[in-house]
CSV table of C-alpha atoms in Angstrom, one decimal:
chain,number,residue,atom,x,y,z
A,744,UNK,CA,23.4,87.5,25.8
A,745,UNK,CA,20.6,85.3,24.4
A,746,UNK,CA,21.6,83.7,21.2
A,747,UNK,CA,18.9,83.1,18.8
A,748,UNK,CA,18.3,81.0,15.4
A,749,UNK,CA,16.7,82.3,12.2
A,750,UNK,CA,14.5,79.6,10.9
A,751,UNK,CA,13.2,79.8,7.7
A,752,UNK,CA,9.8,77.8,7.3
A,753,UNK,CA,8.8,77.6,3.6
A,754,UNK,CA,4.8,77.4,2.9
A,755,UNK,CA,2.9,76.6,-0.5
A,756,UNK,CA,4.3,80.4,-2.5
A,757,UNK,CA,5.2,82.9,0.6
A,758,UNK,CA,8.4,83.0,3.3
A,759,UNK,CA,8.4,83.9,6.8
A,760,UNK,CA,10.9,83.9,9.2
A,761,UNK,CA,10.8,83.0,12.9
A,762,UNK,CA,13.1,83.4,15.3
A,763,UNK,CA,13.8,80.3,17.7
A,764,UNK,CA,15.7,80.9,21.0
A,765,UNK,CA,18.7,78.4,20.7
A,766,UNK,CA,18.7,75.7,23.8
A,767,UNK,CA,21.5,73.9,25.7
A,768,UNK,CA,20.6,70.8,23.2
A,769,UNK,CA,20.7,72.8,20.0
A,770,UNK,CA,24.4,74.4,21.3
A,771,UNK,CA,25.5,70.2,21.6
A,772,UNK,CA,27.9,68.9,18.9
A,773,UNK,CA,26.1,65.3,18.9
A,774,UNK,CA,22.8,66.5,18.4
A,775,UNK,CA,20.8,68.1,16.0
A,776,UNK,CA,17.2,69.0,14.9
A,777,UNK,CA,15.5,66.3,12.6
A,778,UNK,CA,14.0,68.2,8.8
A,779,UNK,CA,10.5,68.5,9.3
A,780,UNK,CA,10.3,67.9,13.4
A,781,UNK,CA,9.5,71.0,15.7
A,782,UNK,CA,11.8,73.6,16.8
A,783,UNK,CA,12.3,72.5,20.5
A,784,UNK,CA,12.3,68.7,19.5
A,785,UNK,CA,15.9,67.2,18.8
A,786,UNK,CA,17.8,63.7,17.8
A,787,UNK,CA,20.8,62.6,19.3
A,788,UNK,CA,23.0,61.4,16.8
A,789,UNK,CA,25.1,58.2,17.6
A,790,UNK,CA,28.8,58.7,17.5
A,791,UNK,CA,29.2,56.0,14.8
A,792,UNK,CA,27.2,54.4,11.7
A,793,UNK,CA,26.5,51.2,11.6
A,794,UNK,CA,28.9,50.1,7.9
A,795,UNK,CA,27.3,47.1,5.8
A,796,UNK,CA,29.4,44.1,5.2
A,797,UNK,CA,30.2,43.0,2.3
A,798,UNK,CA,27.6,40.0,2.3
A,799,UNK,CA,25.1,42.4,3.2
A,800,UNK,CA,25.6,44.7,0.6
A,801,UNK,CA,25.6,41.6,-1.9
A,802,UNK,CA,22.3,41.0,-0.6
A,803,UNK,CA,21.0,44.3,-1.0
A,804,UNK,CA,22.6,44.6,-4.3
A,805,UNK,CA,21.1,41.3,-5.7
A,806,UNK,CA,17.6,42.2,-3.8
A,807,UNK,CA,17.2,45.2,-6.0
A,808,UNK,CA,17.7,42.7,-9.0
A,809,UNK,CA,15.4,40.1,-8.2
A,810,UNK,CA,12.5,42.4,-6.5
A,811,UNK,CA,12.3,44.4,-10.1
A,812,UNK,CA,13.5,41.1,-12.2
A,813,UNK,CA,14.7,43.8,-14.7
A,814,UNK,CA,17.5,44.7,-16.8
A,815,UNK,CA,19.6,47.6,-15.6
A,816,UNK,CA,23.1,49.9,-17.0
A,817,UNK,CA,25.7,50.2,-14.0
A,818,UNK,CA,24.4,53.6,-13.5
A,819,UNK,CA,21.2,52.8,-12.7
A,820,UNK,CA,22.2,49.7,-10.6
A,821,UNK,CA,24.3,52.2,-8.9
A,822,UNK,CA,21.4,54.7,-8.1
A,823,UNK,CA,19.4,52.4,-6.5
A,824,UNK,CA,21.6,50.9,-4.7
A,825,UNK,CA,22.8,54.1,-3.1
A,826,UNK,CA,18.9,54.6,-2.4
A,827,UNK,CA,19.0,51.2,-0.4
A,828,UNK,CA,21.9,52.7,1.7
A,829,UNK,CA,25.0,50.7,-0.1
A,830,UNK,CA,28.1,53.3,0.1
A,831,UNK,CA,28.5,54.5,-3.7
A,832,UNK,CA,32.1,53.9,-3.8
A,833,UNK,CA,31.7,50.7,-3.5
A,834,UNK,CA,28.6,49.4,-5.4
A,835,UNK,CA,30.4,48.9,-8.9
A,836,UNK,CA,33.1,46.5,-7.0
A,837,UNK,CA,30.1,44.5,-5.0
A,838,UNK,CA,28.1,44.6,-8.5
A,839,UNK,CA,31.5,42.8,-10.4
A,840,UNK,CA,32.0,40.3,-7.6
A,841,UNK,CA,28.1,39.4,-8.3
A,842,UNK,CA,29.1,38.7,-12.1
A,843,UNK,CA,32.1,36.9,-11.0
A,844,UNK,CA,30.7,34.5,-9.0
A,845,UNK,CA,27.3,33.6,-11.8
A,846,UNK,CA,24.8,35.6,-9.6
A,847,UNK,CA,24.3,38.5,-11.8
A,848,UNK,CA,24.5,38.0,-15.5
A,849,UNK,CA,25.9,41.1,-17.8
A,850,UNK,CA,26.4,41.5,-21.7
A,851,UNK,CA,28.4,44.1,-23.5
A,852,UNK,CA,25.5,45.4,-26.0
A,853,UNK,CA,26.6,48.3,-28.2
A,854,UNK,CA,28.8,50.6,-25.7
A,855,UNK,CA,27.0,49.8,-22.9
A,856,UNK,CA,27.0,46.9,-19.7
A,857,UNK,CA,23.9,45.5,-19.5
A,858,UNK,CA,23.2,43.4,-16.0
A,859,UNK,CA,20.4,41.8,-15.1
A,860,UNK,CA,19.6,38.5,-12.4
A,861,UNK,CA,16.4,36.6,-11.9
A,862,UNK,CA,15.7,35.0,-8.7
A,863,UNK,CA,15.4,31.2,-11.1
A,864,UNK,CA,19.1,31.6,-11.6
A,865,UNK,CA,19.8,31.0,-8.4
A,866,UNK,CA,17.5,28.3,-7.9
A,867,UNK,CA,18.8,26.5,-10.7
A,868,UNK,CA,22.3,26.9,-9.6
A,869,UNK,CA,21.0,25.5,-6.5
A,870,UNK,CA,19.5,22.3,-8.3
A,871,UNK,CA,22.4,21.4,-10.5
A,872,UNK,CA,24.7,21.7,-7.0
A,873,UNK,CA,22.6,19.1,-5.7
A,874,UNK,CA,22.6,17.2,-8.3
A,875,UNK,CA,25.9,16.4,-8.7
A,876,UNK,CA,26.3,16.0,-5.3
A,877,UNK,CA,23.7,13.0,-5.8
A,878,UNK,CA,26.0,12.0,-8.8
A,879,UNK,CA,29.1,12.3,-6.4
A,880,UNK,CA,27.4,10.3,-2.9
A,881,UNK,CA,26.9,7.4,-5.7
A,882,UNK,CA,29.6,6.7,-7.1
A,883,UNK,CA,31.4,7.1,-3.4
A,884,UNK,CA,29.0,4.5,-2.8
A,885,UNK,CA,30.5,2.4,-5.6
A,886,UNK,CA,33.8,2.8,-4.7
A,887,UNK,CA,33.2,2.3,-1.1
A,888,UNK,CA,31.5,-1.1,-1.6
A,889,UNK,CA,34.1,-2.2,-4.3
A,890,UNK,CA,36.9,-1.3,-1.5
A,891,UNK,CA,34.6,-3.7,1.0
A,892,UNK,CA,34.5,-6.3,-1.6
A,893,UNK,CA,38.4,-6.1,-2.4
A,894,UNK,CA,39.0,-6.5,1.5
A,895,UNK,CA,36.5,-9.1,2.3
A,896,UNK,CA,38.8,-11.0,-0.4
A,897,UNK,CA,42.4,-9.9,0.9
A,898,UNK,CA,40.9,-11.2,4.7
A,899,UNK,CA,39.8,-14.6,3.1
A,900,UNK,CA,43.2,-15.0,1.2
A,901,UNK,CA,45.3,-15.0,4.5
C-alpha cells in the first residue's frame, strides 16, 4: 500500500492541498521535515540538545542587559531571554543570582521589580577590585620590609 501525506501549503488568501508520497526518511523517528523546506528535503535531528551552563546563561542573561542598557520588569527579562534560547524555568533563578552577586541592579518601585545593568557597572567594579588590590600589594610591601628590618636587627643582636 503506498502511504501518503496531506500537506497543507497556505498562500496570500486561498488553500490547496497536495499530496506528498511519504519516503523511507519521512517514516524515521529521528528525522523530520524543516517549516518552510521542500517536501522531499529532510533534517536529521540529533539525539540530544546541547543544555547551557549556568555561566552561559549568566552571560546571555546579562548580554540582553547591557546590549539594550535598559530597564526591564522580570517578565520582560524573562521573554527575552527565552528568545536568546535560556530554558524559561530557570531564567528568574539565573536573573536573582545576577542581583545577588552586584551585576544586575533591581528596585521595588510601586508593586513591581524593576532590573536593569549597564555595562560601566561592571567596569567600575572592575576598577575599585584593582584598586584595593594596589592598596593591599602596599601595605604587604610595608609589612614585608618592616619584617626584613626586624630580622636584620635580631641577626646583628646574636
Amino acid at each position: 500500500s503506498v502511504l501518503s501525506r496531506v500537506e497543507v501549503v497556505v498562500s496570500s488568501a486561498r488553500h490547496s492541498v497536495v499530496h506528498v508520497p511519504e519516503t523511507a526518511a519521512d517514516r524515521s523517528p529521528r528525522s523530520h521535515r524543516p517549516r518552510g523546506s521542500p517536501p522531499g528535503q529532510t533534517s536529521i535531528m540529533s539525539g540530544k540538545t546541547k543544555r547551557m551552563s549556568m555561566e552561559e546563561k549568566r552571560k546571555c542573561i546579562l548580554g540582553i542587559y547591557h546590549r539594550t542598557k535598559e530597564v526591564y520588569t522580570e517578565k520582560e527579562i524573562i521573554a527575552l531571554a527565552a528568545k536568546e534560547g535560556v530554558n524559561q524555568n530557570s531564567i528568574a533563578d539565573v536573573n536573582q543570582a545576577l542581583v545577588d552577586d552586584s551585576l544586575v541592579d533591581k528596585e521595588k518601585i510601586g508593586g513591581s521589580n524593576y532590573f536593569w545593568s549597564f555595562p560601566a557597572k561592571k567596569d567600575r567594579q572592575n576598577q575599585l577590585a584593582h584598586e584595593e588590590t594596589l592598596r593591599k600589594i602596599e601595605k604587604l610591601k610595608a609589612d614585608l620590609q618592616e619584617a626584613e628590618a626586624k630580622l636584620a636587627d635580631a641577626k646583628r643582636g646574636r
